[in-house]
GROMACS .gro file of C-alpha atoms in nm:
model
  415
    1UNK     CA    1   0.715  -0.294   2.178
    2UNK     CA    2   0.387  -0.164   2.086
    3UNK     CA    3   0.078  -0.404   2.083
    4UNK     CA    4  -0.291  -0.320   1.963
    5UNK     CA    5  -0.583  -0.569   2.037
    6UNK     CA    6  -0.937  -0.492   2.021
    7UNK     CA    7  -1.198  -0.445   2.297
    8UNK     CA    8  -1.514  -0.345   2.125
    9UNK     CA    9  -1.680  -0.352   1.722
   10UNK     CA   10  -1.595   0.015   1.638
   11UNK     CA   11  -1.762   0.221   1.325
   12UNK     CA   12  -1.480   0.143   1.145
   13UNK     CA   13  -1.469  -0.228   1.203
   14UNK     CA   14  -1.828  -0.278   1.148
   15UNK     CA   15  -1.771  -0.149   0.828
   16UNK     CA   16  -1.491  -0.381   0.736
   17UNK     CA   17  -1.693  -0.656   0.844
   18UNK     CA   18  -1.973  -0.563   0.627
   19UNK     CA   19  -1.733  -0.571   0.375
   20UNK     CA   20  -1.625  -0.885   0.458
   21UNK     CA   21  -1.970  -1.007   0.437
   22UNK     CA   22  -1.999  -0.836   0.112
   23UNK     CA   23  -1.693  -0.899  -0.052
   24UNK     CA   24  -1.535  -1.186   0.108
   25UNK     CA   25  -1.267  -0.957   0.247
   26UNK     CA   26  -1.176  -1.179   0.559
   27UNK     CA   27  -1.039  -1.435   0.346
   28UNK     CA   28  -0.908  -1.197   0.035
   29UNK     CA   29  -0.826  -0.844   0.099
   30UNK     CA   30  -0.736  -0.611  -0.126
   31UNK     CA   31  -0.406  -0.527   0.012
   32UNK     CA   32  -0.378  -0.882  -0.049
   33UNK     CA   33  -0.424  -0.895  -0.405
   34UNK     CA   34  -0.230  -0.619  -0.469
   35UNK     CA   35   0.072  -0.758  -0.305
   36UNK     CA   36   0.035  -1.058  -0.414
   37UNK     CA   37   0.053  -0.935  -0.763
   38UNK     CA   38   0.357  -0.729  -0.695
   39UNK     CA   39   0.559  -1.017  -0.670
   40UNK     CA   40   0.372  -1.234  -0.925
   41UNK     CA   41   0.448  -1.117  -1.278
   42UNK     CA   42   0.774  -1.022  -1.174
   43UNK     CA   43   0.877  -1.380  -0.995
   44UNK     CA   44   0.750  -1.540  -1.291
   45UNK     CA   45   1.011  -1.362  -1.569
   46UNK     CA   46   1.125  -1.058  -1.394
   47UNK     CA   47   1.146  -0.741  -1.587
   48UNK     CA   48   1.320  -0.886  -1.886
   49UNK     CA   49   1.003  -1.075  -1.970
   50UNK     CA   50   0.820  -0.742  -1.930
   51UNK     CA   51   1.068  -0.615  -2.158
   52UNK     CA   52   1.004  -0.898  -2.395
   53UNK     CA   53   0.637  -0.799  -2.416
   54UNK     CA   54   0.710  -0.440  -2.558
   55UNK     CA   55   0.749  -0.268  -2.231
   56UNK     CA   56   1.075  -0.074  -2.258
   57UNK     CA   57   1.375  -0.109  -2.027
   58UNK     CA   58   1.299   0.206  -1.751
   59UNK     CA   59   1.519   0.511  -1.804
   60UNK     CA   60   1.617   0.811  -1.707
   61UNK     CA   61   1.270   1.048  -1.690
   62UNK     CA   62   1.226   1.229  -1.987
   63UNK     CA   63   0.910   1.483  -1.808
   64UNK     CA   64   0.571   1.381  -1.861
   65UNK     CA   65   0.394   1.496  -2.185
   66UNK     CA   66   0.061   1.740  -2.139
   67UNK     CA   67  -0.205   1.774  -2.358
   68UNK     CA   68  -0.426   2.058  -2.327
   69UNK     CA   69  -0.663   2.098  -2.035
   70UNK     CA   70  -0.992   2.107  -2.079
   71UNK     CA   71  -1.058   2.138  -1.712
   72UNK     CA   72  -1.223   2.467  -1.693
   73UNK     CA   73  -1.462   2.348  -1.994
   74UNK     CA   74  -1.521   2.009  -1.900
   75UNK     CA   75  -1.614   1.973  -1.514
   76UNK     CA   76  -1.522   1.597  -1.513
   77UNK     CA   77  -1.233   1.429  -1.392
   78UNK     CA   78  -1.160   1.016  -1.479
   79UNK     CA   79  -1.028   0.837  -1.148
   80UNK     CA   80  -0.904   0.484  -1.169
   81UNK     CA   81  -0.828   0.265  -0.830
   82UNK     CA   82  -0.852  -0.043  -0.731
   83UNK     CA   83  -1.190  -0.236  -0.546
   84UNK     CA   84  -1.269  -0.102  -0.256
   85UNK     CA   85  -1.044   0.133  -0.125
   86UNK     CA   86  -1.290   0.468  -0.067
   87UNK     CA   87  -1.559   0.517   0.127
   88UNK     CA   88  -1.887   0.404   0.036
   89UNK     CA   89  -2.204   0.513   0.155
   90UNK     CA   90  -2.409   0.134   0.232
   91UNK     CA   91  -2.753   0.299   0.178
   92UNK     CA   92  -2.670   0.439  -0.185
   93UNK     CA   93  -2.371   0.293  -0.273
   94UNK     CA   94  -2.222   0.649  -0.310
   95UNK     CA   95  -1.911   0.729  -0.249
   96UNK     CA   96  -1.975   1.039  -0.021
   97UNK     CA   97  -1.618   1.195  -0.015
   98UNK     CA   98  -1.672   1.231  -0.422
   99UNK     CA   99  -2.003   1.396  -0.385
  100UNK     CA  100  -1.880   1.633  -0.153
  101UNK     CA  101  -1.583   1.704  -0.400
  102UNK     CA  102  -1.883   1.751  -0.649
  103UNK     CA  103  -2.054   1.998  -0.428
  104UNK     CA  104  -1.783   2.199  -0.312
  105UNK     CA  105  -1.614   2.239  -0.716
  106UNK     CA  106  -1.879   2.151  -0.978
  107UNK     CA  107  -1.638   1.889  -1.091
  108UNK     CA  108  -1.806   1.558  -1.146
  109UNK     CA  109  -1.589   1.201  -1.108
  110UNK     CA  110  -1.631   0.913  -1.334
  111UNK     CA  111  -1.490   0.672  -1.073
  112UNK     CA  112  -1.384   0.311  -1.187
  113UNK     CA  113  -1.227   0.026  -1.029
  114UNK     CA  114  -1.046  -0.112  -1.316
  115UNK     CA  115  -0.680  -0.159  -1.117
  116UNK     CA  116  -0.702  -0.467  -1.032
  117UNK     CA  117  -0.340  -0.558  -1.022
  118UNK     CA  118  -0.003  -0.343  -1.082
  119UNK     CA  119   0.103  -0.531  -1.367
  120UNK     CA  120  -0.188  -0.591  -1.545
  121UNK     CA  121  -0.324  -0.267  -1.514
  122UNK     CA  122   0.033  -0.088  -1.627
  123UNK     CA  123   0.019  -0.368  -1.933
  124UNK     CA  124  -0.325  -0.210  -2.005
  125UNK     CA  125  -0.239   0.133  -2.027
  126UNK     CA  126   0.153   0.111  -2.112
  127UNK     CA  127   0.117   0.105  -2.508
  128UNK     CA  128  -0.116   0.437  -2.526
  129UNK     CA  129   0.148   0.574  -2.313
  130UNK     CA  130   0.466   0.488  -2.531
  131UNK     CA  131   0.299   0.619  -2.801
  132UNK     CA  132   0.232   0.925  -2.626
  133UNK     CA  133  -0.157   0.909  -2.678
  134UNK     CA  134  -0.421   0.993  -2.408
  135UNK     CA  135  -0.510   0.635  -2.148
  136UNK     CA  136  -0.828   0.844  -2.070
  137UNK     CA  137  -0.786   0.855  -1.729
  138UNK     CA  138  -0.669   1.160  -1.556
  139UNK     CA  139  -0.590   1.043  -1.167
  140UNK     CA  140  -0.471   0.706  -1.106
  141UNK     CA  141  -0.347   0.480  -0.832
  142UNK     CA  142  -0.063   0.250  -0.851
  143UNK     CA  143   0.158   0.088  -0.561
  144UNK     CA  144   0.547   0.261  -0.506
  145UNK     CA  145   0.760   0.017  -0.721
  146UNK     CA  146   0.482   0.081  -0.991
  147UNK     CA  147   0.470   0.437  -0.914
  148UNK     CA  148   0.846   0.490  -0.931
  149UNK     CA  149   0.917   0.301  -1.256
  150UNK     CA  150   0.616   0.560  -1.443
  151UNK     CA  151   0.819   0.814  -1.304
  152UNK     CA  152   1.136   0.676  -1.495
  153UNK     CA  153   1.011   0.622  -1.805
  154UNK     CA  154   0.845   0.968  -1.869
  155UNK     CA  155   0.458   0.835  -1.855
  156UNK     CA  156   0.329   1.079  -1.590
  157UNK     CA  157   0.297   1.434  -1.530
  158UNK     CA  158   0.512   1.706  -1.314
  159UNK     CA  159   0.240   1.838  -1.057
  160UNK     CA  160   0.142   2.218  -1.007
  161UNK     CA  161   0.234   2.331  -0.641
  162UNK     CA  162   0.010   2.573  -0.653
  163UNK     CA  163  -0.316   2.364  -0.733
  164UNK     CA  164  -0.233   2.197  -0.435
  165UNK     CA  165  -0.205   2.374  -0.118
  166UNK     CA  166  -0.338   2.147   0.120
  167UNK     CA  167  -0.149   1.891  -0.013
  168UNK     CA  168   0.182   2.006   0.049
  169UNK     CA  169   0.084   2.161   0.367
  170UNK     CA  170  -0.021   1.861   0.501
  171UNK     CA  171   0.168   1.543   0.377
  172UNK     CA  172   0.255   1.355   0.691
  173UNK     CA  173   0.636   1.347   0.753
  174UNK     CA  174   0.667   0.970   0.716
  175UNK     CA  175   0.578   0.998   0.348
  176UNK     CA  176   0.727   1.338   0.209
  177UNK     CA  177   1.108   1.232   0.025
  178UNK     CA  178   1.076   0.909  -0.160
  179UNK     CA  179   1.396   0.858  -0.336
  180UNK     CA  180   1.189   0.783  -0.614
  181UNK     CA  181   1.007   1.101  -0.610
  182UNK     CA  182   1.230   1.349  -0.428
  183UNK     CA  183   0.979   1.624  -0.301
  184UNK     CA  184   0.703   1.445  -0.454
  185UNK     CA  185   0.721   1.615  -0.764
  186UNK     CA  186   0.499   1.357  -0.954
  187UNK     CA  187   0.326   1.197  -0.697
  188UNK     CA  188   0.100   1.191  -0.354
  189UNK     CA  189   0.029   0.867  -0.179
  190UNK     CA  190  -0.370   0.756  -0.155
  191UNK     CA  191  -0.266   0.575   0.148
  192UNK     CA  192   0.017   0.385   0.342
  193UNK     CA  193   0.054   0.060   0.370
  194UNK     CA  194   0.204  -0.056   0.721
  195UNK     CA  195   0.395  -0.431   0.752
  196UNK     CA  196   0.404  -0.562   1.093
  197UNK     CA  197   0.418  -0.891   1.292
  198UNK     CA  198   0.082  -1.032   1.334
  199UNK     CA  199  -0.007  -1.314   1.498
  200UNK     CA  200  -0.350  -1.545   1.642
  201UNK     CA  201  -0.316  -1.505   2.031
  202UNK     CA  202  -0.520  -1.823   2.058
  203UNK     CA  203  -0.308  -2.027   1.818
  204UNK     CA  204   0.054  -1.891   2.066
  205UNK     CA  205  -0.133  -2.047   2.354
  206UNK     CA  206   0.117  -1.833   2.568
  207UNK     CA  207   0.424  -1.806   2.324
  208UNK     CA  208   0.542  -1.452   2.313
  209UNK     CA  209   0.610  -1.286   1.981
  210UNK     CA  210   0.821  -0.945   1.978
  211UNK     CA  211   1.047  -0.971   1.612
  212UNK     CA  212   1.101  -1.168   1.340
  213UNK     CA  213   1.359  -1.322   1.530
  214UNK     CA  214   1.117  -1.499   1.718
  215UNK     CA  215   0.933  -1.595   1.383
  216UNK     CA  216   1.266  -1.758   1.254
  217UNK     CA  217   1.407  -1.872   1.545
  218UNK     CA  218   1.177  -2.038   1.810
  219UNK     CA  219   1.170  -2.400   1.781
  220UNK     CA  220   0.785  -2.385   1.950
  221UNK     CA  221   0.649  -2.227   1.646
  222UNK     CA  222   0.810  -2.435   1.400
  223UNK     CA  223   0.576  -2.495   1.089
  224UNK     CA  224   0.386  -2.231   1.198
  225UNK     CA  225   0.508  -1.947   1.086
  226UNK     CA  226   0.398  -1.742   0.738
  227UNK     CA  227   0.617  -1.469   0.530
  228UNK     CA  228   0.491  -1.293   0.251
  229UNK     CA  229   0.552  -1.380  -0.138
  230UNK     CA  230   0.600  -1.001  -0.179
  231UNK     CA  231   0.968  -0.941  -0.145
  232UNK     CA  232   1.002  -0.568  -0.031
  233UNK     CA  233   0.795  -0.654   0.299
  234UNK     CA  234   0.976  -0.975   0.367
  235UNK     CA  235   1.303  -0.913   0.279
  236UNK     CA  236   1.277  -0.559   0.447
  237UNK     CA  237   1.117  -0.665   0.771
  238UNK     CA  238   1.435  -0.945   0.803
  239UNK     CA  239   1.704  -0.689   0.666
  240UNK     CA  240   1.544  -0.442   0.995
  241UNK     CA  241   1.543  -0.753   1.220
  242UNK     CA  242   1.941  -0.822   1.126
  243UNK     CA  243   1.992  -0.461   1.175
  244UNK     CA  244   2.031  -0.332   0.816
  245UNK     CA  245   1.861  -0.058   0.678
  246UNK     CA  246   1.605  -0.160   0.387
  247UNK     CA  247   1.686   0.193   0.229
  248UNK     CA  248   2.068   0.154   0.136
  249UNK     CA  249   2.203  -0.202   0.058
  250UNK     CA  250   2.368  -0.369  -0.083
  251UNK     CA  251   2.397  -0.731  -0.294
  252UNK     CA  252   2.598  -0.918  -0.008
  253UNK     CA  253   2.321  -0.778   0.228
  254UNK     CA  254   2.018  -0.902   0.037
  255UNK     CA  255   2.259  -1.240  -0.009
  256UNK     CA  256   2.277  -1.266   0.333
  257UNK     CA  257   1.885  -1.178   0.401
  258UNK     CA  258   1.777  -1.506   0.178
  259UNK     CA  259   2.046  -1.687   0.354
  260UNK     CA  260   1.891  -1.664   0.680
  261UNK     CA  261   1.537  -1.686   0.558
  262UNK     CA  262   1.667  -1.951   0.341
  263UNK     CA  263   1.739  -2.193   0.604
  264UNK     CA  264   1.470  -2.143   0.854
  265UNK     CA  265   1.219  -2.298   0.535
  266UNK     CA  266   1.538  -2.577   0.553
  267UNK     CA  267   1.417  -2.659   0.864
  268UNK     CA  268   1.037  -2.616   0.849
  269UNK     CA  269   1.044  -2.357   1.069
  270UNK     CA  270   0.850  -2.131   0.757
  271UNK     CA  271   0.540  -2.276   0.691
  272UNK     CA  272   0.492  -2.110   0.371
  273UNK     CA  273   0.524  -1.793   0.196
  274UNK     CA  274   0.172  -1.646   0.045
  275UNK     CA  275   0.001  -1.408  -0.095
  276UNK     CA  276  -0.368  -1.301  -0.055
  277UNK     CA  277  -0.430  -1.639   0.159
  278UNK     CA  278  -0.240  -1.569   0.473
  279UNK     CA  279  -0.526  -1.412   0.620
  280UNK     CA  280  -0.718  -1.736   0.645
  281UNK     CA  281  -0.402  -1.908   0.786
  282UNK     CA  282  -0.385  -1.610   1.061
  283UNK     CA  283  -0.773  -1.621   1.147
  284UNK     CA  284  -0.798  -2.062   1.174
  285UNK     CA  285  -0.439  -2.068   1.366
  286UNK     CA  286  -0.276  -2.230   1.103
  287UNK     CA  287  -0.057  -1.927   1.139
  288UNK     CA  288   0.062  -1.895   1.498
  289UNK     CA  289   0.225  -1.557   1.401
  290UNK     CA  290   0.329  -1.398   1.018
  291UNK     CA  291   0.428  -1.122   0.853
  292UNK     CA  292   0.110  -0.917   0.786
  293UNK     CA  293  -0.001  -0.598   0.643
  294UNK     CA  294  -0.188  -0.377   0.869
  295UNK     CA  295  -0.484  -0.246   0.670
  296UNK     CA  296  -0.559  -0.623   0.645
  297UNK     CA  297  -0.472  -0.636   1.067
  298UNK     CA  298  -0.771  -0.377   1.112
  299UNK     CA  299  -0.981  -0.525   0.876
  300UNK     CA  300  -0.912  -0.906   1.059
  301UNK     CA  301  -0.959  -0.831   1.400
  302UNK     CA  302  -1.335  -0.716   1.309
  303UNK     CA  303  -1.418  -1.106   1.277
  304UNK     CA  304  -1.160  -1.278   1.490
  305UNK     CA  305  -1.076  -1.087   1.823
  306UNK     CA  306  -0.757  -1.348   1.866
  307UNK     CA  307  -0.581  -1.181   1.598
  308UNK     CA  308  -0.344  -0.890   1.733
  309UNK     CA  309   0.004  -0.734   1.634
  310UNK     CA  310   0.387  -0.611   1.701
  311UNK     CA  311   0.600  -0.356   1.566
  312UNK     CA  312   0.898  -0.515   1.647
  313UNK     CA  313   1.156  -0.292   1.878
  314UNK     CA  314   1.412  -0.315   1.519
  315UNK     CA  315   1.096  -0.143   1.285
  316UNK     CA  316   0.846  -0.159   1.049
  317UNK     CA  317   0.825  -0.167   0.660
  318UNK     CA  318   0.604   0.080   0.529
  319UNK     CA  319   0.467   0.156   0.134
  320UNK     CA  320   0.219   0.376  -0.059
  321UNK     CA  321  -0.007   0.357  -0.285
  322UNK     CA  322   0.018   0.635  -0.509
  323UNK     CA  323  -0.231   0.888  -0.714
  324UNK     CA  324  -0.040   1.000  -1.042
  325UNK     CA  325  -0.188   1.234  -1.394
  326UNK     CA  326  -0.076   0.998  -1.688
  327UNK     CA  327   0.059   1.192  -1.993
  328UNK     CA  328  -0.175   1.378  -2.212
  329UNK     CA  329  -0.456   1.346  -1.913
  330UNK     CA  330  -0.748   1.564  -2.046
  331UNK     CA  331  -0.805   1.736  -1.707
  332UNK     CA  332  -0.500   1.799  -1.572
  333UNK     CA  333  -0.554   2.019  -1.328
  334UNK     CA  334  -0.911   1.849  -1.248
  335UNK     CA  335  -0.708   1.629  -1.128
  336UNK     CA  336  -0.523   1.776  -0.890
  337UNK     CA  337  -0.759   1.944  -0.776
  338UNK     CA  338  -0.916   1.597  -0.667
  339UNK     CA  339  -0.544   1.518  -0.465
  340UNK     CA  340  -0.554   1.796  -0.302
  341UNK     CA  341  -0.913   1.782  -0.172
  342UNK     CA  342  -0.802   1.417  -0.039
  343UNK     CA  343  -0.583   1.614   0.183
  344UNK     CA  344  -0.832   1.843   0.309
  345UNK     CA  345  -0.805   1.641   0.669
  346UNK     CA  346  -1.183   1.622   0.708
  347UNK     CA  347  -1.215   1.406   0.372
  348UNK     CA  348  -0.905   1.219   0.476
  349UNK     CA  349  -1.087   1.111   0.835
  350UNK     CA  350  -1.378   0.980   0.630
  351UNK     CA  351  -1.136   0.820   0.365
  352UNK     CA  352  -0.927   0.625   0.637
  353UNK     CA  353  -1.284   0.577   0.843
  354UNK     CA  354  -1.404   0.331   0.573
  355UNK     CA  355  -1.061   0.175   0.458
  356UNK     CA  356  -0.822   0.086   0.767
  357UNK     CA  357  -0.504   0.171   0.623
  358UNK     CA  358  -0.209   0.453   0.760
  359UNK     CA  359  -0.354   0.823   0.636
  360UNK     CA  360  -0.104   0.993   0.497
  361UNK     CA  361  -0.256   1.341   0.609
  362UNK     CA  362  -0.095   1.482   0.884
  363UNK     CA  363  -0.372   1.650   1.156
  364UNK     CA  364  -0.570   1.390   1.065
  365UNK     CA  365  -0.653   1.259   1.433
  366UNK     CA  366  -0.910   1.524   1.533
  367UNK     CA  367  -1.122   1.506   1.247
  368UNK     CA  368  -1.125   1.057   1.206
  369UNK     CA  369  -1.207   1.073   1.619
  370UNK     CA  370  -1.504   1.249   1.544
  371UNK     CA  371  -1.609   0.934   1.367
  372UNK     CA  372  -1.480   0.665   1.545
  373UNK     CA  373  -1.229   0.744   1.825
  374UNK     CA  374  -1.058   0.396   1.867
  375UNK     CA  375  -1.015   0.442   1.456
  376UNK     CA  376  -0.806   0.735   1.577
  377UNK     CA  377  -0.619   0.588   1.846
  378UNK     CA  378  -0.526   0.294   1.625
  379UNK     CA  379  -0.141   0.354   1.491
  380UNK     CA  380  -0.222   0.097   1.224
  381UNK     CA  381  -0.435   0.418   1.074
  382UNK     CA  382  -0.287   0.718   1.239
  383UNK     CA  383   0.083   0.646   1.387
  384UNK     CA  384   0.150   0.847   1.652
  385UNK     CA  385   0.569   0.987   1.600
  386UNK     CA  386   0.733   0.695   1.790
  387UNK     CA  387   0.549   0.453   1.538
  388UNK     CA  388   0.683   0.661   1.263
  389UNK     CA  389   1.023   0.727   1.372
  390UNK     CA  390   1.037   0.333   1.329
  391UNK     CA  391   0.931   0.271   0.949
  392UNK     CA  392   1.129   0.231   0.702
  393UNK     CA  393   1.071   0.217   0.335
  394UNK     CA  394   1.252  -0.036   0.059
  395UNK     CA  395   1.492   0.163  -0.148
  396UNK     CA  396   1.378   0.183  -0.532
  397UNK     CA  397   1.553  -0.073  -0.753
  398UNK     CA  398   1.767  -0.073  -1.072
  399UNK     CA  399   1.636  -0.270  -1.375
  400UNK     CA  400   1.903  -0.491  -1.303
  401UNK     CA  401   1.844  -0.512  -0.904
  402UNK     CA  402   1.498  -0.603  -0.987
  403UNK     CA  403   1.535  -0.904  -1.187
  404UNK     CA  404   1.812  -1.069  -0.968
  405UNK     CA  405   1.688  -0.985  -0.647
  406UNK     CA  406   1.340  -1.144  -0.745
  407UNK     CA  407   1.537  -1.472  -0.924
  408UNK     CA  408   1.680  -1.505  -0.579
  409UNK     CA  409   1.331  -1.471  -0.395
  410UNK     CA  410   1.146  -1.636  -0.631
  411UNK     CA  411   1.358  -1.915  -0.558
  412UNK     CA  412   1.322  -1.898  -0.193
  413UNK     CA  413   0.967  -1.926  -0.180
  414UNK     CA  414   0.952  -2.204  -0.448
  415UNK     CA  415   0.745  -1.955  -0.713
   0.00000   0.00000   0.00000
């Protein structure tokens, strides 16, 4: 078992709780709202209803569609991700890692937050895609399931190897096959999202946590206990604890996952499932322990020092968020230019500095102690290779898995 609590307000921390202070991050992350809308839109209709609003069924992929590149003409490159997730310089309100992009390529970014939310931001752009016209965005950052279902139906573009060297060289381990990008032909993660058991030391008053066992099981925690409305993480982290692998599965398996989840909210053992408000449930006690994501973890224990974590001894589920070049992207190679200079490992450290979640860049350690050595010793940001060697990632879905698997959920958690 591996445990993380903190002892002092690091650079990093102090920067998430400005953020708080800014943003109201303490009560509603961003990891939190993206999650939360994973399962939303889906719970609600599942993918038929998506298919009902003009989005076609996903497919085999067809290969992405270029345009021509205008990059070496037009020094410009159009980046869309969600609210706060890069660094930001509190003075200016710059985002330093994109000046120094600037400075070291001419290229200028026209940076927007505009993804608010998987769903809404793929209903946004999907109908310029199927009609094969430019979105007018060249980079863009969507979460795995999102990421993998682009992939399927054509909308993105293969990358060039060789515009991205560092890239390829220095993709962390944990993150290099997808099986819904083998090799990562069409995608690199922005960051990794970590789901672990977290829990409000003061709120245990001496109870010992270790696995989700304990979350299900122990009688002293009943009606105190939170899972997550997004299925992947709570499915996967029970499917670990039952010893099955969240990568190959089958029906019976997930069956017998909802079963058991299924009757500890019989009993009231499950408080509730939620989305971006379990953090204020962790940080009062109303949550003696929960499944949590770790960015958020990091982020927490900046305000509330009672707040710590477990990666259970059966593993961890772990996701991406993903930087893709939609079809007929003006500045294609612009573009990856900008991926790879996010895996440069000295403009990773300052990336992963500012926003708390897992780096993806391997090396990465040296460079993030330099500015803020308990950042670096933190395996919620930088997992050392026993903390890898236990993730696991949710295997990618059929059309048809997708819609029964989150009927079944949905109906679990009373959505």
């Amino acid at each position: 078992m591996e445990q993380y609590e903190p002892d002092r307000l690091t650079p990093a921390r102090a920067a998430a709780m400005r953020r708080s202070f800014r943003g109201g991050r303490a009560a509603l992350t961003r990891r939190s709202l993206l999650r939360a809308s994973a399962g939303g839109a889906l719970a609600a209709g599942g993918l038929g209803a998506l298919s009902a609003c003009g989005i076609p069924a996903a497919s085999k992929t067809q290969g992405g569609q270029s345009a021509d590149d205008h990059s070496a003409q037009e020094k410009v490159v159009n980046f869309s991700n969600w609210p706060e997730y890069i660094d930001v310089d509190d003075k200016t309100n710059r985002h330093p890692t994109l000046d120094a992009f600037a400075r070291q390529t001419g290229i200028h970014v026209k940076y927007t937050e505009d993804v608010n939310d998987n769903d809404e931001f793929f209903g946004k752009v999907q109908p310029q895609l199927a009609a094969g016209q430019d979105t007018g965005r060249d980079l863009i950052v969507v979460t795995d399931w999102l990421a993998a279902r682009m992939i399927r139906l054509g909308y993105v573009q293969k990358l060039d190897p060789s515009h991205l060297p560092h890239a390829f060289a220095n993709l962390s381990d944990q993150f290099r096959a997808p099986d819904w990008d083998p090799g990562r032909a069409y995608s690199y993660p922005w960051q990794g999202v970590s789901t672990v058991v977290a829990y409000n030391k003061k709120a245990l008053d001496g109870i010992e946590v270790k696995s989700v066992s304990d979350l299900l099981d122990n009688p002293r925690l009943k009606g105190r206990v939170g899972f997550l409305t997004e299925m992947r993480d709570s499915i996967g982290m029970t499917m670990l604890d039952m010893g099955m692998n969240p990568g190959k599965f089958t029906d019976d398996d997930f069956d017998k996952v909802v079963a058991r989840l299924q009757k500890a909210v019989d009993k009231g053992q499950i408080r509730r499932f939620t989305g971006n408000d379990y953090t204020s449930d962790l940080t009062k006690g109303d949550f003696a322990a929960c499944v949590a994501w770790g960015g958020d973890v990091v982020q927490l224990q900046a305000d509330n020092p009672d707040v710590g974590y477990v990666i259970p001894d059966a593993g961890y589920m772990t996701s991406t968020d993903n930087m893709l070049i939609p079809n007929k992207a003006r500045h294609k190679t612009n573009a990856e230019r900008l991926i790879d200079f996010f895996y440069q490992p000295e403009q990773a450290a300052a990336l992963a500095a500012y926003v708390n979640y897992v780096s993806p860049v391997a090396g990465v350690r040296p460079y993030l102690a330099k500015i803020d050595e308990a950042a670096a010793d933190n395996p919620l940001i930088v997992p050392d290779k026993a903390m890898q060697a236990k993730s696991h990632a949710f295997r990618a879905l059929t059309q048809r898995e997708e819609t029964a698997y989150q009927q079944k959920f949905s109906k679990l958690t009373g959505a």
